XYZ file of C-alpha atoms in Angstrom:
599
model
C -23.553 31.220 47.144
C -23.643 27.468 47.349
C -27.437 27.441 45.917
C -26.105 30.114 43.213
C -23.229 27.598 42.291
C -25.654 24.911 42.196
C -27.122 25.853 39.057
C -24.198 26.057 36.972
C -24.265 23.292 34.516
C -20.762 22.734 32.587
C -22.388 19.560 30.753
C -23.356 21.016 27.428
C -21.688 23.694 25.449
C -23.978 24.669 22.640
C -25.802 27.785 22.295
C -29.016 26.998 23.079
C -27.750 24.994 25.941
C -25.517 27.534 27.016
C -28.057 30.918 27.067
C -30.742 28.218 29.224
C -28.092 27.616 31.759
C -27.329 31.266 31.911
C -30.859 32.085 32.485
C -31.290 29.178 34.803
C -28.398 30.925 37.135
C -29.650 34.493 37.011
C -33.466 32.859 38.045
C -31.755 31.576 40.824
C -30.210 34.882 41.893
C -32.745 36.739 44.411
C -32.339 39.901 42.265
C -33.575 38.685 39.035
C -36.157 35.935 40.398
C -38.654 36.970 38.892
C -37.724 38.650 35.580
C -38.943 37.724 32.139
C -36.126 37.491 30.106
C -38.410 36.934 26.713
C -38.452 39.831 24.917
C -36.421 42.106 27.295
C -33.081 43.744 26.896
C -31.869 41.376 28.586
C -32.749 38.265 26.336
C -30.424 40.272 24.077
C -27.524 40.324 26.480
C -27.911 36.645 27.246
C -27.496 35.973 23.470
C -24.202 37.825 23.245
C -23.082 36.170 26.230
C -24.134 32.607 24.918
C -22.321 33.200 21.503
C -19.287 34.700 23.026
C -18.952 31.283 25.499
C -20.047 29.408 22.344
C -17.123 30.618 20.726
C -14.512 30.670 23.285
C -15.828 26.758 23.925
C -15.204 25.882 19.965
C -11.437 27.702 19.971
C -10.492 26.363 23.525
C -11.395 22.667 21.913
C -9.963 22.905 18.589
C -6.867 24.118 19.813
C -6.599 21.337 22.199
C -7.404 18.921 19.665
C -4.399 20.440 17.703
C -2.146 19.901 20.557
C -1.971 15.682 20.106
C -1.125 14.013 17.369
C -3.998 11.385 18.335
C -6.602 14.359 17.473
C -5.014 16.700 15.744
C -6.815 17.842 11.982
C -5.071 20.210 10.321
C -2.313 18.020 8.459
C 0.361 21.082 9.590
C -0.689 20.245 13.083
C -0.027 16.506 12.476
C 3.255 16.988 10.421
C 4.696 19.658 13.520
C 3.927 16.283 15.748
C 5.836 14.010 13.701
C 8.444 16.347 13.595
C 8.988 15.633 16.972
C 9.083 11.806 16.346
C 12.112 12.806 13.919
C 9.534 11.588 10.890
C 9.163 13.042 7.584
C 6.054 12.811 6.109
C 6.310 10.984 2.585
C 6.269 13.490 -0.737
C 3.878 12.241 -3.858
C 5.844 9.187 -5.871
C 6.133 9.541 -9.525
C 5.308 7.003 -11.295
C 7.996 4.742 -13.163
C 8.180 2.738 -16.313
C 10.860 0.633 -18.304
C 11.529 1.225 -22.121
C 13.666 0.173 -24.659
C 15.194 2.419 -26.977
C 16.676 1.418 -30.726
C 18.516 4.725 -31.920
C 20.220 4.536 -35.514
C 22.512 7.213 -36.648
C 23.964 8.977 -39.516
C 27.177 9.223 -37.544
C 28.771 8.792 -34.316
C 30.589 6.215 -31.549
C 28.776 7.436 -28.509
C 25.416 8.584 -27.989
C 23.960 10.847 -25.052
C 20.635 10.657 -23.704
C 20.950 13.533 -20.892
C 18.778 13.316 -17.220
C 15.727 15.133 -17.717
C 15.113 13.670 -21.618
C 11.320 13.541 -21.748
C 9.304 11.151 -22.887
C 5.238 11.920 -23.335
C 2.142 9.254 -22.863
C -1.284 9.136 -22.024
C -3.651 7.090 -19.839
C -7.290 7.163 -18.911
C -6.301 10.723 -16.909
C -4.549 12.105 -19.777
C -1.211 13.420 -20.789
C 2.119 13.321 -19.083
C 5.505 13.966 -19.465
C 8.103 11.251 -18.001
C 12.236 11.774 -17.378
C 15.046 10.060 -17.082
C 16.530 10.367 -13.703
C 20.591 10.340 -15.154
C 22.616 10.641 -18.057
C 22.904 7.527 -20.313
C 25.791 7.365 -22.465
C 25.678 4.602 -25.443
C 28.563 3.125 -27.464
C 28.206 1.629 -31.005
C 30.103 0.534 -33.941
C 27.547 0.279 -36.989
C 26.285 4.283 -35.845
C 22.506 2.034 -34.109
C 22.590 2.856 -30.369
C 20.456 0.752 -28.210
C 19.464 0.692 -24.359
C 17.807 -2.039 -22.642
C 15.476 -1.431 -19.397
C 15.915 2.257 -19.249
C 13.543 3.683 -16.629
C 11.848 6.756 -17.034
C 10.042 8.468 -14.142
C 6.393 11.062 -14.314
C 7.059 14.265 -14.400
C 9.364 16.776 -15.187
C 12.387 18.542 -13.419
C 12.908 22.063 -11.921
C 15.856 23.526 -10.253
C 16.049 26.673 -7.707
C 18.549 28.568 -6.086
C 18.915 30.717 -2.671
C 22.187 32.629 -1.576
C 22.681 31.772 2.036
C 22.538 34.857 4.145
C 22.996 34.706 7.737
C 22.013 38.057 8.830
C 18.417 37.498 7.495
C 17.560 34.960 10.557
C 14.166 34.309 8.822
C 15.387 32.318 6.140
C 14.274 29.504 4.857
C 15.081 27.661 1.616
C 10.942 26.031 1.131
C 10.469 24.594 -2.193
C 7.626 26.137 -4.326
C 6.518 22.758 -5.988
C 4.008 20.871 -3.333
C 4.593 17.927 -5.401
C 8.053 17.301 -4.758
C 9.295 13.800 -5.501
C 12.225 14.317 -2.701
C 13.401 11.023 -4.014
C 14.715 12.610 -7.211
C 15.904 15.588 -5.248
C 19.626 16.786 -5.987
C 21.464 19.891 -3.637
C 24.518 21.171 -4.558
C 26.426 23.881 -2.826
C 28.620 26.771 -4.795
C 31.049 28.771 -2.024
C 33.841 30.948 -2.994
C 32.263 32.104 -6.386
C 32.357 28.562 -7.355
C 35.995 27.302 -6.530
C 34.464 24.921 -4.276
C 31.512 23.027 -5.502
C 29.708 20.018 -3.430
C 26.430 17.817 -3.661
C 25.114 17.545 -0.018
C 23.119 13.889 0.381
C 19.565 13.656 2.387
C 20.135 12.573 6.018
C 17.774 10.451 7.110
C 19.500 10.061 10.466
C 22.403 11.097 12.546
C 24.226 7.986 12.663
C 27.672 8.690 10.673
C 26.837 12.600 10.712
C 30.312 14.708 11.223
C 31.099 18.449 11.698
C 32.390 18.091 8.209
C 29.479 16.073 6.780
C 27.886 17.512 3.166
C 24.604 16.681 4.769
C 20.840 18.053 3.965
C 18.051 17.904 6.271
C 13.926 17.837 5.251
C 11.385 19.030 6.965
C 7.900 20.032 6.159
C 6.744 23.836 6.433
C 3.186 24.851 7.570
C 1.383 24.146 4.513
C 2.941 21.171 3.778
C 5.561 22.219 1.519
C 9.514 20.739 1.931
C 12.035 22.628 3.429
C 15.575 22.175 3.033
C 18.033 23.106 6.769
C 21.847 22.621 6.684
C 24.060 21.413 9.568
C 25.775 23.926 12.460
C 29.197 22.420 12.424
C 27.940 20.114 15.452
C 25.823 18.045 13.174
C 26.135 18.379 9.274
C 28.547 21.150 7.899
C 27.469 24.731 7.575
C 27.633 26.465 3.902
C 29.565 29.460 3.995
C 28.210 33.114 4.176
C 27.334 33.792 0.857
C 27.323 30.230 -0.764
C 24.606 29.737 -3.484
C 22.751 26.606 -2.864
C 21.083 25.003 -5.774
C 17.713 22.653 -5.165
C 16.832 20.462 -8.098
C 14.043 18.638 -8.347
C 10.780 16.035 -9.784
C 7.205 17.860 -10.000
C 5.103 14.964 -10.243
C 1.271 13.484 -10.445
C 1.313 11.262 -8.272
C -0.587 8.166 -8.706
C -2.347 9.496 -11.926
C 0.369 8.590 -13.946
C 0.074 4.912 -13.454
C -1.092 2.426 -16.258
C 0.921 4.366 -18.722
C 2.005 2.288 -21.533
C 3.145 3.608 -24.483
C 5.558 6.392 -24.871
C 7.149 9.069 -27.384
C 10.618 10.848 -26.709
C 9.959 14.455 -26.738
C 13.341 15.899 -27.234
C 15.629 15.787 -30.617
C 18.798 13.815 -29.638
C 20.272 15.151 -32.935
C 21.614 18.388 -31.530
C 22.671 17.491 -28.498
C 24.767 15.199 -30.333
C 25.850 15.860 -33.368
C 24.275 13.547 -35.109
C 20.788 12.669 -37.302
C 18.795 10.467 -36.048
C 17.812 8.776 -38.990
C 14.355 5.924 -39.680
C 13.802 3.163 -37.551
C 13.928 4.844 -34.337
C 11.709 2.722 -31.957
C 10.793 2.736 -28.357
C 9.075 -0.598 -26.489
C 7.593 -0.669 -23.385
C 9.085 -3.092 -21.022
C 7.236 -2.352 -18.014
C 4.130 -0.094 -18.139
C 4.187 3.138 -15.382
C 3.466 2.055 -11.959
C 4.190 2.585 -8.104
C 3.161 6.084 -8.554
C 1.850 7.372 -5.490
C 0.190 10.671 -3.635
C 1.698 12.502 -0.669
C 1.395 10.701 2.292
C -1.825 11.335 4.013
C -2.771 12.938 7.669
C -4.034 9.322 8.529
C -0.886 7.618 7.279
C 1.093 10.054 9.141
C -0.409 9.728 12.668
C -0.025 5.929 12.099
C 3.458 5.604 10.653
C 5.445 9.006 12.717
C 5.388 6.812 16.513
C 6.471 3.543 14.528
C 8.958 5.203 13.086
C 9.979 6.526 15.621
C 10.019 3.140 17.535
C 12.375 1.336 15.032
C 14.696 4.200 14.996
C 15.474 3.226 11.367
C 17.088 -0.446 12.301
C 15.443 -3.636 11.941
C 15.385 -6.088 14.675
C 11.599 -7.303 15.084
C 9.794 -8.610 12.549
C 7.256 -5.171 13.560
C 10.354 -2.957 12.696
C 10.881 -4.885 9.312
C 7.011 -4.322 8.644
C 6.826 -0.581 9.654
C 10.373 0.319 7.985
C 8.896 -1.215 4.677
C 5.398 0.669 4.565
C 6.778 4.001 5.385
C 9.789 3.530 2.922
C 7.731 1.837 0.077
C 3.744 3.484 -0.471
C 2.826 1.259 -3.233
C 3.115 -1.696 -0.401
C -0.243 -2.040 1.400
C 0.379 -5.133 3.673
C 3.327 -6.666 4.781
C 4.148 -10.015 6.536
C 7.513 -11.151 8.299
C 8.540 -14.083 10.463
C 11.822 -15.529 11.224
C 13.279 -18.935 9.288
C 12.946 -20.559 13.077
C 9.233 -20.080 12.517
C 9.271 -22.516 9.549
C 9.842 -25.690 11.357
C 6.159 -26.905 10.100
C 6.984 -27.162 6.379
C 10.038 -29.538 7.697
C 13.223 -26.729 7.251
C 14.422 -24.586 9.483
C 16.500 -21.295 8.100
C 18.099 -19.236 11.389
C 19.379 -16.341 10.252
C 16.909 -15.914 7.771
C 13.871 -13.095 8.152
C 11.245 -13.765 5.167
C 9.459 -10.933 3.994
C 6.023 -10.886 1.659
C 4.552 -7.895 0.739
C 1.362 -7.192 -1.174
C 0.819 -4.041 -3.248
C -2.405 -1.738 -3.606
C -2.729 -2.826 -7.504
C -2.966 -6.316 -6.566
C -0.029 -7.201 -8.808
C 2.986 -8.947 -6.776
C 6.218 -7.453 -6.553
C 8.959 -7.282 -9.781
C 12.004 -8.702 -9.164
C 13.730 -5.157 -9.484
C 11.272 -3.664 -6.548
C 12.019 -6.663 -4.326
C 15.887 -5.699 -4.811
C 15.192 -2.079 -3.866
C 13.052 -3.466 -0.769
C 16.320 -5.970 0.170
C 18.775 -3.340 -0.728
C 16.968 -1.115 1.705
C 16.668 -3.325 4.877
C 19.892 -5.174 4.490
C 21.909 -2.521 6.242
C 19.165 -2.056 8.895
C 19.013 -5.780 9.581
C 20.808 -7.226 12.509
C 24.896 -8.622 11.755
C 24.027 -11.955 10.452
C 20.542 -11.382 9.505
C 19.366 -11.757 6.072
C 16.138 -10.578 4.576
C 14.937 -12.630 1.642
C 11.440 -11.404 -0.294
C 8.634 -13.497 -1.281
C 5.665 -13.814 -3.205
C 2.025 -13.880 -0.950
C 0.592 -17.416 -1.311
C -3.144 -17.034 -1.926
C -5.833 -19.013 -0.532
C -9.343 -18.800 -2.609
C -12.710 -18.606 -1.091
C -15.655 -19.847 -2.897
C -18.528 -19.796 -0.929
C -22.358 -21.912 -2.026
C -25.313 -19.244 -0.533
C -28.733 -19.737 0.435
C -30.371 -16.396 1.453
C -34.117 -16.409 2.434
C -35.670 -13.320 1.738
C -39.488 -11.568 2.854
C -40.033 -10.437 -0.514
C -43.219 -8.241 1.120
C -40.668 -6.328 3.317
C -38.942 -4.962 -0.033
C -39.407 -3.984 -3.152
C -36.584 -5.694 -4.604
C -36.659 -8.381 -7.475
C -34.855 -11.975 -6.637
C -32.098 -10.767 -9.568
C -31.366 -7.347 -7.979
C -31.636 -8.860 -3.867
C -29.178 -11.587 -5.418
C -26.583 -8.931 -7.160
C -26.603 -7.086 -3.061
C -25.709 -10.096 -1.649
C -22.817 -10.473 -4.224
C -21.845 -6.062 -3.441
C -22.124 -7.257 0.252
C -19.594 -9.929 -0.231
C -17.618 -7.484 -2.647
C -17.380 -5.258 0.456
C -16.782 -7.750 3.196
C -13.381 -9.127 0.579
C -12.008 -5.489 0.796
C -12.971 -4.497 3.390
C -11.672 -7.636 6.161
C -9.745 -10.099 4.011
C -6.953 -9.547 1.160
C -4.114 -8.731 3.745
C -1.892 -10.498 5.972
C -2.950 -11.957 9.548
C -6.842 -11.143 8.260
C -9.032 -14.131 9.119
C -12.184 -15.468 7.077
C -14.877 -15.737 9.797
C -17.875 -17.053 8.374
C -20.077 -16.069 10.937
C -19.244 -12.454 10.284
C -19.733 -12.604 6.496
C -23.171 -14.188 7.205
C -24.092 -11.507 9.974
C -23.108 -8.839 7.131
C -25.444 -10.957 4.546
C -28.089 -10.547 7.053
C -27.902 -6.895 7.342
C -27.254 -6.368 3.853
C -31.373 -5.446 3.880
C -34.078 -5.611 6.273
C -35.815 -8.300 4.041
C -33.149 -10.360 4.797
C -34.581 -13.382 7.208
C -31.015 -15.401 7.016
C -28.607 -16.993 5.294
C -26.894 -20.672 4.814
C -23.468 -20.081 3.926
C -21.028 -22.340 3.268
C -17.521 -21.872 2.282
C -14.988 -23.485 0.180
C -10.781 -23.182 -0.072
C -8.827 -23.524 -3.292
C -4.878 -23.164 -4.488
C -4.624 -21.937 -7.693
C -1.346 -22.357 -10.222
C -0.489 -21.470 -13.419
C 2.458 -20.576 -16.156
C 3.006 -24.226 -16.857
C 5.374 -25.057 -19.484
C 4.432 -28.492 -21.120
C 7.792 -29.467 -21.865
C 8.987 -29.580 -18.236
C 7.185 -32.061 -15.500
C 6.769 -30.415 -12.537
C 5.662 -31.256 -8.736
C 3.656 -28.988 -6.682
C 2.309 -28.713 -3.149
C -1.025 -26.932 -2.431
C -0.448 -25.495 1.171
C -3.642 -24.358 3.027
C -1.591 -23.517 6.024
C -2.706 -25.142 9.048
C -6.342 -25.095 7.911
C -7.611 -29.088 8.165
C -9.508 -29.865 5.217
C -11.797 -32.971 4.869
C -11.165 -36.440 3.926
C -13.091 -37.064 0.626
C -13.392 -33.324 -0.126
C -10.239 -32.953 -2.888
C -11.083 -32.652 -6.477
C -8.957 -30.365 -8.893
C -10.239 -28.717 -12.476
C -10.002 -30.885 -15.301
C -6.434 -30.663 -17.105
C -4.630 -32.541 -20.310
C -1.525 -34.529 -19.405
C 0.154 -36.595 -22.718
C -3.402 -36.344 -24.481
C -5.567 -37.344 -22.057
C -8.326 -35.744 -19.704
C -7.469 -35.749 -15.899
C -8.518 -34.665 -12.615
C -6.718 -34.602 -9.223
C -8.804 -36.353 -6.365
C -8.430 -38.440 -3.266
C -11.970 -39.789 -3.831
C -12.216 -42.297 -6.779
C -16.095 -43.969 -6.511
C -16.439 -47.418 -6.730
C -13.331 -48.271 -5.611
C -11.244 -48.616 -1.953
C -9.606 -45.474 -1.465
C -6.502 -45.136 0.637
C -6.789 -42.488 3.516
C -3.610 -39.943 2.078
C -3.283 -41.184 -0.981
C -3.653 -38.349 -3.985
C -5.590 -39.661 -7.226
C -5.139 -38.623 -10.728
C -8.394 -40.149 -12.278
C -8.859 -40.060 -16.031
C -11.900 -38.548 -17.134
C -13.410 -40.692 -19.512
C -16.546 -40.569 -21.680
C -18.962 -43.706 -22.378
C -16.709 -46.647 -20.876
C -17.323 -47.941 -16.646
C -13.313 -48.690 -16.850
C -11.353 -46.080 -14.603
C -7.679 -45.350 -15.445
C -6.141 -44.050 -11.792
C -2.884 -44.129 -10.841
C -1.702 -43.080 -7.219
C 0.122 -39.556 -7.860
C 0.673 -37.766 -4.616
C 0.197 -37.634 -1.067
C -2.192 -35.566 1.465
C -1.816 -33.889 5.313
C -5.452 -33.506 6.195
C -4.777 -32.260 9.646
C -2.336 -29.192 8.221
C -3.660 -28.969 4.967
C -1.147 -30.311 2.912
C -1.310 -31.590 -0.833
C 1.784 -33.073 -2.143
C 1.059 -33.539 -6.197
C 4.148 -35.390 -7.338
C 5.927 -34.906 -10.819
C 3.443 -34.142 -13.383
C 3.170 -33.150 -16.942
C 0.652 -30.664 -18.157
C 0.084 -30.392 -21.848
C -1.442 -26.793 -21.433
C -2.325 -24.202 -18.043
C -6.251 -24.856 -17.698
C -8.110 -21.538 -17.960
C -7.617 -19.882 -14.635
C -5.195 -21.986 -13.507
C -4.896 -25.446 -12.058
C -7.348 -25.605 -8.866
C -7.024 -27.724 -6.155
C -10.559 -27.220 -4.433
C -11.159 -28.677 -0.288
C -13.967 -28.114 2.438
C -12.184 -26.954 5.107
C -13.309 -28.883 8.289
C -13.714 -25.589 10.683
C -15.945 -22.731 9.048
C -13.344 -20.059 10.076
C -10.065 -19.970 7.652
C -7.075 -18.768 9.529
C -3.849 -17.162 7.934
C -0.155 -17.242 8.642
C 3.625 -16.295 7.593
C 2.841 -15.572 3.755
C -0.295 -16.531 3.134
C -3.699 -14.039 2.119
C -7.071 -15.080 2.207
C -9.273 -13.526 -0.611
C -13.251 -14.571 -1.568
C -13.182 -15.347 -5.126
C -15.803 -12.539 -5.995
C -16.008 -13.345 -9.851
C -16.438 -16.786 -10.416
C -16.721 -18.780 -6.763
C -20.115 -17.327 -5.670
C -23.089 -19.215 -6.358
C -25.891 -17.131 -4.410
C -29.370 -18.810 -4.534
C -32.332 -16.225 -3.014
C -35.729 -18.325 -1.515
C -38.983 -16.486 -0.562
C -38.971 -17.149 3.594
């Protein structure tokens, strides 16, 4: 038996591996030594038994798989995990834009623009339908209503009803849209034929939750649709036997609605109010549609459900701050935070201060009305005494000056099209490893990814180049500026700025001027003049080599050079490190210059 057991082999578990190892044991039984299993019965027995253990093999492991969240697939496998975590995975985001409305009227002192009025636009994708989330009601006293920074939200609402019934013990109140914005949802509860009529609110958590609580809870059914589950007196209130429960809700797009910019109201205000609507009536766009978003995804959720889960929805590391943020808030793709103790470097301190930057998938920073949502949102989360203030990411610019030597007879490749790979390879390497908080620039990795870019590819001589960029300068108002490379030590002799007009005349920032003694720290404006040896300098601000600090003092600009101002520096190590605020981003469209040499 020991010799029989021998020649079981549990290593493999494919069919052809498994019907070998079957005949491999039955060789070593004395009974069958010596049969030939080709072509016999028995060959047709082994296959049955080999698919049968194939499958049994496949089940066992997929089921497995679908027991952890780390390896589970099937996103109703993932979402019954995260359940567990008490996490709700995030519904699809419609997308929102701000109008204005001018409405004049043959009649009338107020005006009514009910919730659900829909508006209709168009983008790239094609046509949708937007809403107002609430009823608007306008006053006027020449019959011309008007309404300033009304927001308007993709898609278009739908409202169902169940009668609870607690003899069926299979019910469930699941939604029948699986594009539920749940932030627009609204659940109301009818009991006694309607004497009594409450809105219950979402609970997110149990904190504050009371026997007599008008609370909702969410949860996600098997195929990913939202269900809605009432208290049991313990936690939440019950509905009555018999209540009718009304669900209304958002259907929306998703992120296909974004970029939306021009819009038409699709319902006659006349009717509802009594009232012609008479010439002139005009809608502006204020803010085109954005922040629209898909449901989350199975990825999203196995990374977000044990943070969550960690922070227990209250803030008190800066890790809580970042993970409450990007669960709460999808258009946010990166987030930074550091305590106001953490600033000593810039010469203030702010205790009691947690600063927040965020940076978005569009690229675009964050409006001033999102950043109140975001601080509106974490301030009762925070600490006692803790406030979180939202800023703006501080970019630092790459350029980078390329020499790739190529074996032209390894490839078919023209010096133009091995030139435009290099420039997709850095494309990649920029999304792909820089553009988000706490990410690097490690030259020797960009290079290693030039290198591999082809197999003509002998090397590369790559060296980079930082630059702060400004802009929006108003020529009426002097202003000073600091260009703050964050701890990265730049080289003495290395500033120089783009050219820009100041009272008339031509200037550039540098702490180089040629020809003359130059005073280690000192920033120069230098006129740039044509035909004439004289140089017009003046002494305008100071430098930090060691942390990477330009002070420009109080300056003028007659106009915002194209692109912006530019400060440009060699940094003095060939890695560029990032911290508290700041991203680090290649600039792909004008700051390459790529030169490819045969060998």
């Amino acid at each position: 038996m020991a010799i029989a057991n021998a020649s079981l082999s549990l290593a493999s578990l494919d069919f052809d591996t498994l019907k070998g190892n079957l005949k491999a044991y039955l060789s070593s039984q004395s009974a069958f030594k010596d049969y030939d299993y080709e072509g016999s019965n028995m060959n047709v027995l082994l296959d049955v038994m080999a698919y049968n253990s194939y499958l049994n093999a496949f089940y066992l492991n997929m089921t497995a798989s679908e027991m952890f969240l780390d390896s589970a697939q099937l996103r109703s496998s993932v979402a019954s995990h995260a359940k567990a975590l008490n996490y709700t995975p995030r519904s699809a985001r419609s997308a929102k834009a701000i109008i204005s409305l001018t409405i004049p009227t043959s009649n009338g002192v107020t005006l009514t623009i009910p919730k659900g009025t829909s508006f209709s636009g168009k983008n790239t994708n094609g046509n949708y339908t937007f809403s107002t989330d609430k009823t608007h009601i306008l006053t006027s006293g020449n019959n011309t209503f008007s309404i300033a920074n009304l927001e308007i939200y993709e898609g278009s609402y739908s409202q169902e009803s169940y009668v609870m019934n607690y003899f069926d013990q299979t019910q469930k109140f699941t939604l029948l849209s699986a594009n539920v914005d749940t932030r627009s949802m609204l659940v109301t509860v009818s009991e006694n034929n309607g004497a009594n009529f409450a809105e219950f609110r979402l609970a997110e958590s149990l904190f504050g939750v009371t026997p007599s609580s008008n609370v909702y809870f969410l949860q996600t059914d098997i195929d990913g649709r939202y269900q809605v589950l009432f208290g049991d007196n313990v936690l939440g209130r019950r509905p009555q036997d018999g209540a009718v429960v009304a669900v209304e809700y958002r259907s929306c797009a998703g992120d296909m609605g974004n970029g939306v910019d021009t819009f038409a109201i699709e319902n006659d205000l006349s009717g509802i109010n009594n009232t012609t609507i008479s010439a002139g009536f005009k809608t502006l766009t204020v803010t085109a549609a954005q922040d629209g978003t898909l449901a989350e995804t199975i990825e999203s959720i196995r990374y977000n459900a044990p943070r969550h889960y960690q922070t227990q929805e209250r803030a008190i590391t800066t890790q809580d701050y970042i993970d409450l943020i990007v669960v709460n808030f999808p258009d946010i793709e990166s987030v930074s935070a550091y305590g106001g103790e953490t600033i000593s470097g810039t010469g203030s301190v702010e205790y009691g201060k947690v600063y927040i930057s965020c940076s978005t998938y569009s690229g675009s920073k964050l409006t001033d009305s999102r950043k109140n949502e975001v601080q509106a949102f974490l301030k009762p989360r925070a600490a006692l005494g803790i406030t979180p203030v939202l800023i703006d990411p501080d970019y630092t610019y790459v350029t980078l000056l390329s020499k790739v030597h190529v074996d032209f007879n390894q490839t078919g490749l023209t010096p133009t099209q091995m030139q435009a790979l290099v420039v997709n390879t850095i494309s990649s390497f920029n999304s792909n490893n820089l553009q988000a908080f706490n990410a690097d620039f490690r030259t020797s990795v960009l290079m290693s990814a030039i290198d591999n870019a082809d197999a003509s590819i002998i090397s590369n001589e790559t060296t980079p180049f930082i630059y702060k960029k400004f802009t929006g300068f108003q020529s009426t108002l002097p202003v000073a500026l600091t260009a703050d490379f964050h701890g990265n030590a730049i080289k003495p002799g290395s500033i120089i700025s783009n050219q820009f007009s100041s009272r008339g005349k031509n200037y550039v920032f540098t702490d180089r001027v040629f020809g003359v003694t130059n005073t280690v720290g000192n920033l120069y404006k230098l006129e740039k003049t044509v035909g004439t040896a004289v140089l017009n300098y003046s002494v305008v601000g100071t430098i930090d080599y060691t942390n990477g600090l330009v002070n420009i003092g109080t300056t003028q600009y007659d106009y915002t050079p194209s692109g912006g101002l530019r400060i440009f520096a060699s940094p003095v190590n060939q890695d560029i490190y990032t911290n508290q605020n700041n991203i680090i981003e290649i600039d792909v469209a004008a700051g390459l210059s790529i030169t490819v040499v045969s060998g």
